[in-house]
Tab-separated table of C-alpha atoms in Angstrom:
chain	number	residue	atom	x	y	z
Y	1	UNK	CA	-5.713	42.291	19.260
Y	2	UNK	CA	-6.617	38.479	19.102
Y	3	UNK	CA	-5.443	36.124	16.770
Y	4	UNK	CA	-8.211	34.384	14.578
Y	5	UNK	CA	-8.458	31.069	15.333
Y	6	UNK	CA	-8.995	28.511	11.982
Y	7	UNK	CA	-11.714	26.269	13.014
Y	8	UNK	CA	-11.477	23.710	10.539
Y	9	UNK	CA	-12.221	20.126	10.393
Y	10	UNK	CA	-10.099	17.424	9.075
Y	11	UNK	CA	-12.782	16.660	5.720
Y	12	UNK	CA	-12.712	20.558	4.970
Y	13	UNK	CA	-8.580	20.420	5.916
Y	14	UNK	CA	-8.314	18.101	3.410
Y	15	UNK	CA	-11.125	19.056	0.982
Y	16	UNK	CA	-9.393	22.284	0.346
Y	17	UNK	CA	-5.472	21.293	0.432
Y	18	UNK	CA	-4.635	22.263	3.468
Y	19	UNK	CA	-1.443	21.689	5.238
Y	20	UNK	CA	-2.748	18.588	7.793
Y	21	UNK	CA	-0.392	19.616	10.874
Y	22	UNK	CA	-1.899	23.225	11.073
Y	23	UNK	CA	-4.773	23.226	8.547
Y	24	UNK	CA	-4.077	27.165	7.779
Y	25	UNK	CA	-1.467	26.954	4.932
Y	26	UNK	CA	-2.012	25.696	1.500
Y	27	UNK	CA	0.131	22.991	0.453
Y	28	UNK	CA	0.062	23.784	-3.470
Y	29	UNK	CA	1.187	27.441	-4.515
Y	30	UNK	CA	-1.163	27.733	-7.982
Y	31	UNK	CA	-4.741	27.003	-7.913
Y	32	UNK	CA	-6.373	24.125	-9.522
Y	33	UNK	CA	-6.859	24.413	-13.474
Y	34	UNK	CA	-7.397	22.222	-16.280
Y	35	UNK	CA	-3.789	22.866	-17.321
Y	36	UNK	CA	-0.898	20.339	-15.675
Y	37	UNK	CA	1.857	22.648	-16.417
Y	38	UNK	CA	1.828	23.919	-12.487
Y	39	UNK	CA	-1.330	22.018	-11.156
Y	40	UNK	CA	0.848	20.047	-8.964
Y	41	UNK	CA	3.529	22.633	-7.856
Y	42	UNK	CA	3.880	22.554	-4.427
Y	43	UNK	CA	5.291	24.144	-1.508
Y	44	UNK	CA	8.603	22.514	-0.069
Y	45	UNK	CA	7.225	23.502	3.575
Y	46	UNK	CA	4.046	24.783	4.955
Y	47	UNK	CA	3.811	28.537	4.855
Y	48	UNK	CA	2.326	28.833	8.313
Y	49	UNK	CA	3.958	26.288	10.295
Y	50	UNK	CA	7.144	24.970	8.213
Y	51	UNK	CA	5.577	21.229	8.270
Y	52	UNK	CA	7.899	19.534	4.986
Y	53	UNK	CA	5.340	18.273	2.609
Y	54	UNK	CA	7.573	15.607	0.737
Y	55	UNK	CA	8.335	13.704	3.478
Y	56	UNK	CA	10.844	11.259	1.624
Y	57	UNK	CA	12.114	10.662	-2.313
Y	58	UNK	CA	9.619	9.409	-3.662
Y	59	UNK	CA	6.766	10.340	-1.079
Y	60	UNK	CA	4.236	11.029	-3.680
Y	61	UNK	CA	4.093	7.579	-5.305
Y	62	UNK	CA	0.840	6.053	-3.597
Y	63	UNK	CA	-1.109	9.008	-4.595
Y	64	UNK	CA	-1.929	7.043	-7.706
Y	65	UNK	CA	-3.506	4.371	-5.548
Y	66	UNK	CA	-5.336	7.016	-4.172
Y	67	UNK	CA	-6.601	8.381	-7.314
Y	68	UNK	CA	-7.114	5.422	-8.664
Y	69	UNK	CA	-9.829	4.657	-6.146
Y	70	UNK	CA	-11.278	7.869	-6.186
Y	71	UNK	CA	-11.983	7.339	-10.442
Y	72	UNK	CA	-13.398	3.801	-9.740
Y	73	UNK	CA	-15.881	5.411	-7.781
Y	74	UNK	CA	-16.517	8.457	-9.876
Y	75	UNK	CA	-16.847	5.901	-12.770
Y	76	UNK	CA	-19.774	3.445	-10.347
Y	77	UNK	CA	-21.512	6.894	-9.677
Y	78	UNK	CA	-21.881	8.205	-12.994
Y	79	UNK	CA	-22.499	4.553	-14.053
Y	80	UNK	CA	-25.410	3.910	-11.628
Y	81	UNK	CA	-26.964	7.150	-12.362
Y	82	UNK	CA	-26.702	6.976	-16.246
Y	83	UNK	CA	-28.541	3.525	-15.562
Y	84	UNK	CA	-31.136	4.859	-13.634
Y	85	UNK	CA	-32.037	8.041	-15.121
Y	86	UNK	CA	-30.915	7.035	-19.158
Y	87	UNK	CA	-30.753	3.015	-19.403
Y	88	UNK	CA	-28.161	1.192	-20.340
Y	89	UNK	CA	-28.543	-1.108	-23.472
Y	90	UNK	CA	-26.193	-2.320	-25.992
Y	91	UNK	CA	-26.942	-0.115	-28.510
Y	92	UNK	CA	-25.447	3.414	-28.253
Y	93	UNK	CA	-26.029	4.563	-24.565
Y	94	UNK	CA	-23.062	2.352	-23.081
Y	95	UNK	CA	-21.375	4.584	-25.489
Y	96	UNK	CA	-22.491	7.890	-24.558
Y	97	UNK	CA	-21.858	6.668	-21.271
Y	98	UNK	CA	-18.170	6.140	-21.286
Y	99	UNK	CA	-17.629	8.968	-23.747
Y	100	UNK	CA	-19.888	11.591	-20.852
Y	101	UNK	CA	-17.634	9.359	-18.208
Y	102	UNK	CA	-14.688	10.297	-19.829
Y	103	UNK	CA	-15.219	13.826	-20.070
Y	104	UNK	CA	-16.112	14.050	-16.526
Y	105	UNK	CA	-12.544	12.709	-15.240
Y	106	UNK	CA	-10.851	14.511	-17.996
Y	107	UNK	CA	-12.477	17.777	-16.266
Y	108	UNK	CA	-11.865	16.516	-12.825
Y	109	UNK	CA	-8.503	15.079	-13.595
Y	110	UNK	CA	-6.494	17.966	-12.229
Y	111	UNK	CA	-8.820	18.136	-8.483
Y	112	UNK	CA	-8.136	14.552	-8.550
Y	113	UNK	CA	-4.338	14.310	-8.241
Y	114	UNK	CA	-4.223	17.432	-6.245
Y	115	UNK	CA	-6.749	15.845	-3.993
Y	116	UNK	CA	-5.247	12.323	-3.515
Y	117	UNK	CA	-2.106	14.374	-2.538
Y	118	UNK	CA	-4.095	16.266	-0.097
Y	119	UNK	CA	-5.592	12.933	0.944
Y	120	UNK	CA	-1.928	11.339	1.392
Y	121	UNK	CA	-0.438	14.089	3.520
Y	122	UNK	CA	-2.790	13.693	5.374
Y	123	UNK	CA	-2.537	10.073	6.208
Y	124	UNK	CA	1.613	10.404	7.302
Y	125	UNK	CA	0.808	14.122	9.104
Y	126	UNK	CA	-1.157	14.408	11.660
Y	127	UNK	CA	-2.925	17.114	13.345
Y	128	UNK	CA	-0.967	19.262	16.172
Y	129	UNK	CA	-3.539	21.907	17.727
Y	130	UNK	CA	-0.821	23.583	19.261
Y	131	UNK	CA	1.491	23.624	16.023
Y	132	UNK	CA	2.688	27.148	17.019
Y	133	UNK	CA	4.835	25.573	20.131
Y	134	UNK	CA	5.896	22.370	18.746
Y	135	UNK	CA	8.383	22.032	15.960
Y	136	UNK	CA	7.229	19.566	12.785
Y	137	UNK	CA	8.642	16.324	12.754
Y	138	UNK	CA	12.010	16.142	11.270
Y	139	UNK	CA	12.530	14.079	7.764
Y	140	UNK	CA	15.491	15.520	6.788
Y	141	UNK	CA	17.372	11.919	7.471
Y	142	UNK	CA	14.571	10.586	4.508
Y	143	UNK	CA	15.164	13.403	1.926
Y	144	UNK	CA	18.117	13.442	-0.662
Y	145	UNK	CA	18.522	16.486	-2.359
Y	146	UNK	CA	20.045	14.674	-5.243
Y	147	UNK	CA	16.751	12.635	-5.949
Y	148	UNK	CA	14.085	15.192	-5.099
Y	149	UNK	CA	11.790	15.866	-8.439
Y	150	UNK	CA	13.552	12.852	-10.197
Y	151	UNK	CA	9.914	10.996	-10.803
């Protein structure tokens, strides 16, 4: 019996929070919901190949860069359409503007930061096609148990 062989891509990796050394195993445990209370609970290690996923105290810090940019642009989008399709004048559509805008990144708020994670990983990880015969890197001298979680 053959093993099935994930064919996926680094944008779909990514896209759907997927471990970046193997791109089989998901790096968070719960899925994505408009609650925050376990949106960002994540695995300590990659179910399918081990691969740490906080690579150092602190690790997830630039993810808010990351998002950051990712709501500028979400913000220009829905900006640029509202102008073309709607109109933007002084009156009251600037308005419904931000108030629509700010609905849309309230909604999307949880993808986002699960996404910039995903997006961050992926940056410091890179992809090892034959994962099953090489060990992950080792962090362990970058981790200290005594700080992990204290953000």
């Amino acid at each position: 019996m053959s093993e099935k062989k994930v064919n996926r891509g680094y944008l779909a990796s990514t896209l759907g929070c997927h471990c970046p050394r193997c791109r089989e195993g998901k790096l968070f445990k719960n899925q994505a919901t408009l609650g925050v209370n376990k949106n960002l609970e994540m695995y300590k290690s990659c179910p399918v190949c081990g691969q740490i996923t906080e690579l150092e105290v602190g690790f997830y810090y630039g993810t808010s860069y990351v998002s950051y940019a990712m709501t500028v642009a979400i913000s220009v989008s829905t900006f640029v359409a509202w102008w073309v399709l709607i109109g933007i004048s002084t009156e009251m559509h600037l308005f419904y503007w931000l108030g629509a805008n700010a609905l849309i990144l309230f909604v999307l708020q949880s993808r986002l930061m699960r996404l910039s994670r995903s997006l961050w990983i992926s940056w410091f990880v890179k992809f090892d096609a034959d994962w099953k015969e090489n060990q992950p890197e080792d962090f362990s001298e970058r981790l200290n148990a005594d700080q992990a979680g204290n953000w």
